[in-house]
XYZ file of C-alpha atoms in Angstrom:
678
model
C -45.998 5.670 32.318
C -45.941 1.962 33.001
C -42.896 1.313 31.024
C -40.922 4.003 32.777
C -42.078 2.817 36.192
C -40.723 -0.784 35.460
C -37.480 0.554 34.092
C -36.877 2.808 37.250
C -38.044 -0.022 39.470
C -35.566 -2.516 37.885
C -32.692 -0.151 37.705
C -32.664 0.757 41.340
C -31.901 -2.787 42.107
C -28.286 -2.946 40.731
C -25.260 -2.720 42.673
C -22.160 -0.188 42.622
C -20.167 -3.196 41.324
C -22.220 -3.280 38.213
C -22.196 0.223 37.609
C -18.333 0.100 37.767
C -18.114 -2.559 35.547
C -20.400 -1.002 33.033
C -18.483 2.246 33.151
C -15.291 0.419 32.646
C -16.312 -1.205 29.065
C -19.324 1.271 28.070
C -16.222 3.539 26.371
C -15.993 1.055 23.610
C -17.179 2.623 20.581
C -20.553 1.240 19.814
C -22.043 0.041 16.668
C -18.864 -1.687 15.560
C -18.464 -5.240 14.584
C -15.382 -7.391 13.431
C -15.706 -6.148 9.809
C -14.943 -2.536 10.150
C -12.641 -0.230 12.106
C -14.724 2.831 12.633
C -12.760 4.177 15.635
C -12.830 7.829 15.967
C -9.824 9.199 14.404
C -10.792 12.989 14.692
C -8.799 15.591 16.118
C -10.998 16.037 19.155
C -11.013 12.375 20.095
C -8.060 12.602 22.646
C -7.635 9.153 23.798
C -8.007 6.449 21.050
C -7.930 2.686 21.726
C -6.387 0.233 19.294
C -8.849 -1.204 16.827
C -9.791 -4.824 17.373
C -7.276 -7.124 15.435
C -8.485 -9.152 12.467
C -5.776 -11.479 10.954
C -7.054 -14.919 11.541
C -3.425 -16.182 11.963
C 0.180 -15.557 11.594
C 0.395 -16.823 7.890
C -2.103 -14.334 6.612
C -0.045 -11.127 7.877
C 3.207 -12.574 6.594
C 1.478 -13.698 3.056
C 0.288 -10.146 2.977
C 3.661 -8.431 3.478
C 5.296 -10.698 1.120
C 2.710 -10.517 -1.452
C 2.891 -6.644 -1.462
C 6.726 -6.642 -1.402
C 7.042 -9.408 -3.926
C 4.649 -7.851 -6.397
C 5.068 -5.503 -9.260
C 7.797 -3.800 -7.294
C 9.935 -6.671 -7.870
C 8.996 -8.183 -11.149
C 8.063 -5.067 -13.141
C 9.800 -2.325 -11.342
C 13.039 -3.608 -10.469
C 14.544 -4.699 -13.839
C 13.064 -1.594 -15.512
C 14.823 0.659 -12.786
C 17.905 -1.330 -12.878
C 18.228 -1.246 -16.597
C 17.404 2.430 -16.576
C 20.141 3.130 -14.034
C 23.014 1.232 -15.780
C 22.910 -2.359 -14.637
C 25.146 -3.349 -11.879
C 26.144 -0.063 -10.445
C 22.477 0.204 -9.398
C 22.982 -2.637 -6.912
C 25.549 -0.828 -4.856
C 23.257 2.213 -3.745
C 20.284 -0.463 -3.477
C 22.207 -2.442 -0.940
C 23.416 0.372 0.940
C 20.092 2.123 1.237
C 18.598 -1.351 2.149
C 20.639 -2.050 5.193
C 20.825 1.411 6.501
C 17.127 2.936 5.629
C 14.627 0.214 4.368
C 15.047 -2.575 6.921
C 15.125 -0.419 9.880
C 12.074 1.776 8.593
C 10.363 -1.486 8.016
C 10.695 -2.470 11.569
C 9.799 0.854 12.664
C 6.496 0.834 10.715
C 5.627 -2.451 11.843
C 6.207 -1.666 15.384
C 4.181 1.717 15.225
C 1.330 -0.080 13.428
C 1.392 -2.994 15.940
C 1.606 -0.727 18.850
C -1.098 1.828 17.883
C -3.287 -0.392 16.114
C -3.973 2.501 13.514
C -3.565 3.199 9.867
C -0.679 5.706 8.914
C -2.385 8.897 9.469
C -3.859 7.674 13.156
C -0.414 6.185 14.132
C 1.690 9.258 13.118
C -1.051 11.414 14.601
C -0.878 9.831 17.867
C 2.932 9.559 18.211
C 3.567 13.140 16.784
C 0.704 15.186 15.880
C 2.669 17.709 14.263
C 3.786 15.301 11.533
C 0.261 13.737 11.241
C 0.602 15.042 7.457
C 3.409 12.442 6.829
C 0.626 9.757 7.257
C -1.875 11.482 5.213
C 0.990 12.105 2.423
C 1.702 8.396 2.415
C -2.239 7.743 1.681
C -2.367 10.287 -1.349
C 1.156 8.718 -2.594
C -0.618 5.177 -2.513
C -3.983 6.683 -3.894
C -1.815 8.060 -7.069
C -0.091 4.780 -7.507
C -3.259 2.661 -7.502
C -4.428 4.764 -10.503
C -1.553 3.533 -12.614
C -0.729 0.200 -10.982
C -4.007 -1.002 -12.247
C -2.786 -0.228 -15.658
C 0.096 -2.934 -15.398
C -2.733 -5.340 -14.344
C -4.939 -4.449 -17.441
C -1.768 -5.029 -19.525
C -1.312 -8.418 -17.927
C -4.982 -9.297 -18.799
C -4.571 -8.385 -22.422
C -1.305 -10.509 -22.633
C -3.007 -13.293 -20.720
C -5.961 -13.669 -23.345
C -3.651 -12.956 -26.230
C -1.353 -15.888 -25.204
C -4.121 -18.368 -25.822
C -4.128 -17.683 -29.652
C -2.583 -20.656 -31.646
C 0.307 -18.391 -32.544
C 1.664 -15.775 -30.546
C 1.674 -12.514 -32.217
C 5.072 -11.048 -30.718
C 6.948 -13.915 -32.440
C 7.359 -12.624 -36.019
C 7.278 -9.348 -38.121
C 4.278 -10.575 -40.401
C 1.430 -8.612 -38.684
C -0.100 -5.657 -39.747
C 1.008 -3.507 -37.077
C 4.704 -4.345 -37.805
C 6.944 -1.571 -39.385
C 9.862 -1.905 -41.876
C 12.069 -1.451 -38.729
C 10.780 -4.759 -37.165
C 13.634 -7.089 -37.358
C 13.491 -10.938 -36.078
C 16.436 -11.623 -34.222
C 18.848 -13.799 -36.221
C 20.914 -16.854 -35.275
C 24.408 -16.178 -34.161
C 25.955 -18.383 -36.882
C 24.454 -15.858 -39.438
C 26.490 -13.029 -37.576
C 24.056 -10.376 -39.044
C 23.824 -7.107 -37.304
C 20.480 -5.608 -36.567
C 19.986 -2.249 -38.296
C 20.341 0.939 -36.136
C 16.730 1.748 -36.044
C 15.645 -1.837 -35.642
C 12.932 -2.987 -33.169
C 11.923 -6.444 -32.061
C 8.822 -7.893 -32.704
C 7.631 -7.829 -29.136
C 8.582 -4.213 -28.822
C 6.499 -3.397 -32.002
C 3.463 -5.643 -30.674
C 3.654 -3.584 -27.320
C 3.982 -0.182 -28.789
C 1.945 -0.520 -32.087
C -0.660 -3.021 -31.356
C -1.124 -2.686 -27.718
C -0.569 0.975 -26.811
C -0.831 2.189 -30.424
C 1.388 4.773 -29.131
C 1.261 8.313 -30.420
C 4.335 10.690 -30.999
C 4.286 12.135 -27.400
C 2.438 13.396 -24.495
C 1.122 16.463 -26.448
C -0.687 14.151 -28.779
C -3.268 12.259 -26.483
C -5.065 10.537 -29.285
C -8.005 8.134 -28.752
C -8.875 5.953 -26.029
C -7.678 2.296 -26.329
C -10.974 0.506 -25.669
C -9.385 -2.880 -25.286
C -7.446 -1.600 -22.617
C -10.244 0.137 -20.936
C -12.103 -3.334 -20.896
C -9.090 -4.903 -19.201
C -8.611 -2.021 -16.777
C -12.489 -2.633 -15.815
C -11.851 -6.179 -15.171
C -8.679 -5.637 -13.175
C -10.814 -3.180 -10.930
C -13.513 -5.739 -10.654
C -11.067 -8.229 -9.397
C -9.594 -5.725 -7.055
C -12.995 -4.907 -5.656
C -14.295 -8.274 -4.971
C -11.094 -9.415 -3.574
C -11.024 -6.398 -0.938
C -14.700 -5.670 -0.462
C -14.612 -7.545 2.808
C -11.532 -5.940 3.936
C -8.545 -8.251 5.020
C -10.824 -11.211 5.692
C -11.293 -11.681 1.769
C -7.864 -10.399 0.490
C -6.058 -12.544 2.948
C -7.732 -15.866 1.541
C -6.895 -14.814 -1.948
C -3.446 -14.279 -1.029
C -2.787 -17.770 -0.278
C -2.622 -18.440 -3.794
C -1.702 -15.305 -5.488
C 1.535 -14.816 -2.976
C 2.867 -18.318 -3.395
C 2.205 -19.293 -6.988
C 4.552 -16.725 -8.682
C 7.696 -18.206 -6.729
C 7.495 -21.327 -8.458
C 7.122 -19.973 -11.719
C 9.949 -17.136 -11.179
C 12.422 -19.928 -10.217
C 11.371 -22.130 -13.493
C 11.794 -19.119 -15.792
C 15.189 -18.185 -14.194
C 16.714 -21.435 -14.477
C 15.513 -21.406 -18.135
C 16.771 -18.035 -18.977
C 20.588 -18.646 -17.617
C 20.733 -21.325 -20.110
C 20.279 -19.051 -23.129
C 22.847 -18.249 -25.321
C 24.438 -14.718 -24.513
C 22.982 -14.845 -20.966
C 26.437 -14.528 -19.504
C 26.775 -10.886 -21.148
C 23.333 -9.919 -19.751
C 24.610 -11.204 -16.331
C 27.875 -9.258 -16.360
C 25.798 -6.069 -16.987
C 23.701 -7.011 -14.308
C 26.353 -7.840 -11.754
C 29.506 -5.778 -12.865
C 29.269 -2.171 -11.799
C 30.495 0.759 -13.657
C 31.811 2.582 -10.611
C 31.721 6.038 -12.392
C 27.918 6.110 -12.510
C 27.823 6.260 -8.809
C 27.947 10.125 -9.046
C 24.912 10.176 -10.966
C 22.082 11.482 -8.625
C 19.437 9.473 -10.306
C 20.861 6.186 -9.757
C 20.657 6.950 -5.880
C 17.141 8.264 -6.386
C 16.091 5.069 -8.158
C 17.694 2.757 -5.809
C 15.749 4.602 -2.941
C 12.488 4.668 -4.671
C 12.792 1.136 -5.668
C 13.616 0.157 -2.146
C 10.818 1.760 -0.647
C 8.475 0.493 -3.508
C 9.330 -3.222 -3.294
C 9.362 -3.416 0.624
C 6.042 -1.067 0.607
C 7.449 1.124 3.238
C 6.590 5.084 3.447
C 3.399 3.874 1.533
C 1.506 3.231 4.849
C 0.757 -0.540 3.679
C 2.977 -2.007 6.369
C 1.540 0.279 9.386
C -1.845 -0.693 8.177
C -1.030 -4.496 7.843
C 0.423 -4.463 11.330
C -2.370 -2.518 12.770
C -4.361 -5.735 12.569
C -1.685 -7.887 14.431
C -1.676 -9.339 17.844
C -0.119 -7.129 20.357
C 2.817 -9.550 21.075
C 3.779 -10.439 17.732
C 7.269 -11.145 16.732
C 8.212 -7.838 14.754
C 11.924 -8.567 14.491
C 11.167 -11.942 12.694
C 8.502 -10.626 10.196
C 10.989 -7.965 9.340
C 13.767 -10.215 8.631
C 11.557 -12.730 6.715
C 9.974 -9.999 4.530
C 13.423 -8.167 3.654
C 15.076 -11.519 2.905
C 12.219 -12.724 0.451
C 12.024 -9.424 -1.088
C 15.806 -9.114 -1.743
C 16.051 -12.710 -3.027
C 13.062 -12.305 -5.237
C 14.558 -9.082 -6.772
C 17.827 -10.988 -7.388
C 16.172 -13.957 -9.173
C 14.060 -11.654 -11.244
C 16.934 -9.515 -12.122
C 18.836 -12.719 -13.356
C 16.116 -13.778 -15.456
C 15.407 -10.326 -17.031
C 19.232 -9.593 -17.756
C 19.780 -13.129 -18.831
C 17.157 -12.549 -21.590
C 18.612 -9.192 -22.565
C 21.863 -10.777 -23.109
C 20.292 -13.567 -25.340
C 18.622 -10.693 -27.151
C 21.748 -8.626 -27.547
C 23.537 -11.531 -28.908
C 20.816 -12.320 -31.471
C 20.732 -8.649 -32.558
C 24.689 -8.303 -32.409
C 24.383 -5.315 -30.161
C 25.219 -4.558 -26.500
C 23.043 -4.981 -23.781
C 22.426 -1.440 -22.914
C 21.096 -0.536 -26.450
C 18.886 -3.645 -26.854
C 15.575 -2.150 -25.924
C 14.283 1.038 -24.559
C 14.082 1.893 -20.911
C 10.423 2.733 -20.735
C 8.049 1.304 -18.111
C 6.725 -1.186 -20.319
C 10.015 -3.003 -20.480
C 8.596 -6.146 -18.987
C 6.038 -6.604 -21.803
C 8.961 -6.376 -24.453
C 11.862 -8.812 -22.688
C 9.332 -11.393 -21.032
C 7.355 -12.174 -24.046
C 10.618 -12.720 -26.165
C 11.902 -15.051 -23.564
C 8.618 -17.082 -23.551
C 8.874 -17.641 -27.385
C 12.255 -19.318 -26.956
C 10.998 -21.972 -24.542
C 9.503 -25.300 -25.337
C 5.569 -25.238 -25.253
C 5.942 -21.434 -25.496
C 2.225 -20.963 -25.350
C 1.999 -22.605 -21.910
C 4.461 -20.698 -20.583
C 3.164 -17.467 -21.693
C -0.054 -18.119 -20.262
C 1.249 -19.035 -16.792
C 3.734 -16.077 -16.761
C 1.047 -13.489 -17.595
C -1.296 -15.198 -14.989
C 1.788 -14.951 -12.521
C 2.206 -11.247 -13.418
C -1.628 -10.652 -12.795
C -1.502 -12.411 -9.353
C 1.641 -10.290 -8.544
C -0.040 -6.941 -9.585
C -3.359 -7.929 -7.687
C -1.069 -8.488 -4.541
C 0.212 -5.057 -4.962
C -3.098 -3.386 -5.529
C -4.619 -5.199 -2.713
C -2.287 -3.490 -0.311
C -2.670 -0.192 -2.020
C -6.306 -0.166 -1.935
C -6.770 -1.353 1.634
C -4.324 1.403 3.017
C -6.663 4.059 1.329
C -9.955 2.437 2.475
C -8.411 1.834 6.110
C -7.123 5.640 6.264
C -10.620 6.932 5.105
C -12.507 4.755 7.622
C -10.038 5.870 10.384
C -10.005 9.487 9.561
C -13.950 9.865 8.888
C -15.741 7.407 10.825
C -18.867 9.342 11.543
C -19.260 10.607 8.039
C -18.741 7.128 6.736
C -21.342 5.389 8.990
C -23.820 8.357 8.205
C -23.762 8.420 4.523
C -22.020 5.344 3.130
C -22.734 2.916 5.926
C -21.017 -0.330 4.893
C -17.443 -1.440 4.164
C -18.448 -2.539 0.932
C -19.582 0.985 -0.365
C -16.450 2.606 0.787
C -14.243 0.043 -1.281
C -16.392 0.656 -4.167
C -16.223 4.427 -4.022
C -12.479 4.105 -3.719
C -12.162 1.678 -6.769
C -14.271 3.746 -8.865
C -12.416 6.927 -8.158
C -9.145 5.406 -8.695
C -10.344 3.809 -11.993
C -11.592 7.112 -13.283
C -8.010 8.788 -12.404
C -6.373 5.832 -14.339
C -8.171 6.667 -17.590
C -5.498 9.074 -18.855
C -3.042 5.921 -18.810
C -4.878 4.082 -21.444
C -5.250 6.550 -24.401
C -2.639 6.324 -27.125
C -0.323 8.942 -25.472
C -1.143 7.304 -21.808
C 2.422 5.626 -21.593
C 3.980 9.032 -21.492
C 1.615 10.015 -18.867
C 2.223 6.764 -17.058
C 5.863 7.274 -16.833
C 5.391 10.975 -15.686
C 3.162 9.724 -12.806
C 5.552 6.905 -11.801
C 8.468 9.303 -11.651
C 6.998 12.148 -9.818
C 4.320 10.644 -7.685
C 6.304 7.437 -6.519
C 10.076 8.258 -6.858
C 10.598 12.069 -6.097
C 8.647 12.273 -3.089
C 9.420 8.977 -1.400
C 12.785 9.984 0.104
C 11.217 13.222 1.644
C 8.258 11.253 3.370
C 10.691 8.594 4.754
C 12.791 11.332 6.061
C 9.974 13.026 7.551
C 8.559 9.870 8.990
C 11.768 8.947 10.760
C 12.284 12.579 12.001
C 8.751 12.261 13.541
C 9.194 8.750 15.129
C 12.748 8.682 16.034
C 13.504 12.381 17.005
C 10.287 13.881 18.271
C 8.702 10.879 19.700
C 11.812 9.339 20.592
C 13.958 6.114 20.142
C 13.721 5.424 23.645
C 9.884 5.436 23.717
C 9.655 3.350 20.809
C 12.121 0.915 22.146
C 10.069 0.797 25.338
C 7.036 0.110 23.194
C 8.769 -2.524 21.360
C 9.941 -4.280 24.678
C 6.476 -4.289 26.198
C 5.026 -5.893 22.920
C 7.868 -8.754 22.388
C 9.929 -8.779 25.591
C 13.068 -7.458 23.762
C 14.142 -3.972 22.908
C 15.582 -3.246 19.274
C 19.293 -3.698 18.824
C 21.978 -0.974 18.753
C 22.036 -1.258 14.860
C 18.261 -0.252 14.588
C 18.397 2.449 16.939
C 21.476 3.912 15.400
C 20.092 3.805 11.954
C 16.805 5.485 13.274
C 18.417 8.102 14.857
C 21.500 9.090 12.912
C 22.481 7.073 9.850
C 18.940 6.631 7.978
C 17.950 10.268 8.332
C 21.466 11.637 7.255
C 21.721 9.355 4.144
C 18.143 10.139 3.195
C 18.675 13.798 3.591
C 21.847 13.597 1.428
C 20.317 11.702 -1.368
C 17.389 14.095 -1.190
C 19.801 17.111 -1.474
C 21.816 15.358 -4.283
C 18.730 14.656 -6.224
C 17.785 18.467 -6.122
C 21.302 19.506 -7.123
C 21.769 16.982 -9.936
C 18.183 16.988 -10.936
C 17.512 15.533 -14.490
C 14.209 15.383 -16.152
C 12.649 12.130 -17.339
C 12.651 11.129 -20.899
C 11.179 8.282 -22.668
C 12.988 5.529 -24.962
C 16.495 6.039 -23.994
C 16.057 9.808 -24.270
C 14.641 9.670 -28.016
C 11.562 11.582 -26.610
C 11.745 14.736 -24.284
C 8.842 15.875 -22.466
C 7.688 19.494 -23.047
C 8.260 21.889 -20.290
C 4.398 22.042 -19.227
C 4.549 18.275 -18.760
C 7.079 18.652 -16.132
C 5.011 21.088 -14.560
C 2.167 18.281 -14.317
C 4.692 16.073 -12.905
C 5.490 18.505 -9.802
C 1.869 19.066 -9.436
C 1.693 15.241 -8.741
C 4.516 15.395 -6.358
C 2.977 18.470 -4.417
C -0.254 16.772 -3.668
C 1.741 14.483 -1.235
C 4.339 17.113 -0.051
C 1.960 19.760 0.817
C 0.285 17.488 3.113
C 3.163 17.756 5.421
C 3.404 21.534 6.236
C -0.361 22.044 5.398
C -1.564 19.611 8.298
C 1.371 20.705 10.591
C -0.023 24.147 10.429
C -3.485 23.169 10.991
C -2.600 21.248 14.148
C -0.434 24.351 15.382
C -3.614 26.609 14.882
C -6.003 24.202 16.767
C -3.625 23.536 19.774
C -3.663 25.659 22.636
C -0.901 27.459 24.355
C 0.146 30.729 25.721
C 3.059 31.274 23.356
C 4.417 29.958 20.065
C 6.809 27.381 21.851
C 4.115 26.106 23.917
C 1.928 25.324 20.945
C 4.965 23.636 19.372
C 5.488 21.587 22.419
C 1.774 20.658 22.609
C 1.700 19.421 18.862
C 4.887 17.352 19.507
C 3.547 15.863 22.664
C 2.455 12.195 21.985
C -1.380 11.456 21.967
C -1.166 7.706 23.174
C -4.287 6.203 24.664
C -3.653 4.993 28.369
C -6.096 2.651 30.185
C -7.495 4.270 33.220
C -7.336 1.224 35.234
C -3.844 0.116 34.730
C -2.329 2.876 32.713
C -1.108 0.712 29.775
C -1.710 1.263 25.919
C -2.756 -2.617 25.278
C -3.889 -4.385 28.341
C -6.685 -7.009 29.225
C -9.133 -4.162 29.982
C -9.145 -3.366 26.350
C -12.347 -5.036 24.951
C -12.679 -7.688 27.792
C -14.937 -10.232 25.923
C -15.837 -12.045 29.041
C -16.923 -8.920 31.075
C -18.771 -7.450 28.100
C -20.672 -10.923 27.750
C -21.609 -10.776 31.372
C -22.401 -7.103 31.156
C -24.639 -7.629 28.052
C -26.600 -10.327 29.992
C -27.140 -8.354 33.009
C -28.040 -5.094 31.041
C -30.612 -7.494 29.218
C -32.529 -7.918 32.386
C -32.279 -4.411 33.200
C -33.605 -2.517 30.015
C -36.091 -5.215 28.907
C -39.598 -3.614 28.876
C -42.561 -5.388 29.464
C -44.104 -7.634 26.712
C -47.085 -5.365 26.338
C -44.778 -2.399 25.638
C -42.377 -4.269 23.257
C -44.727 -4.243 20.284
C -45.799 -0.607 21.121
C -42.342 0.610 21.225
C -40.755 -1.635 18.360
C -38.027 -2.443 20.791
C -35.885 -5.537 20.671
C -36.138 -8.122 23.741
C -32.824 -7.540 25.128
C -30.182 -4.626 25.193
C -26.877 -5.475 23.510
C -24.033 -2.651 24.791
C -22.067 -3.760 21.927
C -24.481 -2.929 18.940
C -26.239 0.039 19.905
C -25.370 3.070 17.818
C -24.166 6.126 19.737
C -23.670 9.158 17.587
C -22.941 11.999 20.094
C -23.167 15.804 19.295
C -20.291 17.053 17.131
C -19.125 13.477 16.188
C -17.818 12.439 19.578
C -18.747 9.084 21.117
C -21.344 8.936 23.900
C -20.574 7.128 27.118
C -23.413 5.140 28.375
C -23.239 5.131 32.067
C -25.415 3.035 34.351
C -27.228 5.095 36.546
C -28.454 3.460 40.014
C -30.527 6.329 40.938
C -34.360 6.025 41.144
C -34.671 8.680 38.441
C -32.282 7.353 35.822
C -33.167 8.333 32.625
C -34.395 5.358 30.242
C -32.218 4.067 27.117
C -32.955 5.905 23.956
C -35.054 3.918 21.633
C -32.711 2.251 18.901
C -33.922 1.114 15.747
C -32.575 -1.289 13.281
C -31.223 1.345 11.093
C -29.451 2.946 13.823
C -27.828 -0.241 15.055
C -24.309 -1.453 13.756
C -24.205 -4.193 11.334
């Protein structure tokens, strides 16, 4: 054929130097552009290159980490957990776990993500294949959290639009949803005590109007259609902020991660000037030491640490995987940890100052002023807004701030799920879904459907059950497995060497000792203590006790993530070759790190050599360009771009396009627009 003869004639003219240069760069997965991360993460892919980096600048990464850590974990979860755990005593285990476990683990996750350039599943799968299930478990926990974190965003949207009313409905008891137990806090001069069964207007508004709460989980009730509409709005905002991956969500974070700080400081200054604020601050800062023997205090402190910093959920590994190779990890760790801790304290001061004011007006103590349910933020904060001048304006700003914080948290959770799916099933995604936007839509729709039980009339009980078992009970075990996999089996020596290769400075003795001994021991002790002194969750200060079958549902949620670790370890063990049992164990514990065939490094100048790829593409364009008469016949493009050709090999493996200088070299396969990467 004329085309074949023309192709063979041009192919024979190229030098061995061109052949070698093509073979060096042609193993880059083809059909990939800057918008996706479809690197092959399947088990049969032995050597995996880091993904191409996407953060436009340093500020985007820092805002992503701070936006996730200073999100609902601080404003919603921290006061709720602290109040539930007895106030000041909560700060003692919180600080201990922060400095021994959380900060070293955050540094570890950022290091692992930045070095491997992968999400949580791929990163742990490369460092220690036997514990690859720990990465999968993190993604499962993040998915479960996404189903009910979006409900908090839905509540915020509901309150945000309600705040525009001329008179806010949570100020007095003159509404149709109020009960005889509703009691407006009196001025302290009247010295009137609240009845034993009294409830504040904000509490009745939340439970009787917003939730229309039922008698318990066994009474599910009807769907709350107003909340359903708010939930749909929440997921629409999450989708359109994340449909372009970090390229779109990073731009949104410039506002959503900075605006809340200003409002938090203003609200805190106002709260500390309220009457009775000192009593609330004493409850917040003065520990009751006898409560330290309560295992739930330590469990709540550990889960709050990991929730607020975003560790063990895979988000920080995913964020760091888009970093530059030589990024300063220590500086980022210190910045994120400091901002997170300061924000938690500021929010705590604001929340407990307001609780002290409510306790004074109701002539009761801080511990009994409200219930300890997950909706505490929607009971305390509206009451605080009502006491400020221009209360309507502050209410609108506060719930808009809460909406921003919720979106920050949800962005990170959705991104880690989407990134992990793309890393784990790249071929299936490209074949059946094709575009990143479709993957994000698929995740958002599934998460929204799983969140529906939270917005029925008995949904708040289901919400608390999910939060306790999916995000509290399992977190410490996941953190323990992650530390063991990286620090013990991969080795602190290897990890320190990797950090030194990236930043030029090895981790300190403090970090290495926390990785190796202090952190795992403390986490294991808390986990054992939690099993020995386990106490089932209750609602509203113990006034409602869940039925026994509800605890079974809770442990089912916990098992979804916990079973991933032994399950995936067994799968890897069976797939790994070896003559004996111990040989297989050794093989599954052996790191599977990509090494460059030229220099032997993980990251080097040979990874995605842009200049060389450009020169090669220009050179190949002259080699593989058919004659003009055959272009229209074959439907081929005028040039061949090595970085945009689609290469779907058999059994999901990447094809290597090697230049053949022999006279009988095969012509390149015809590629259509549908096969080419976007």
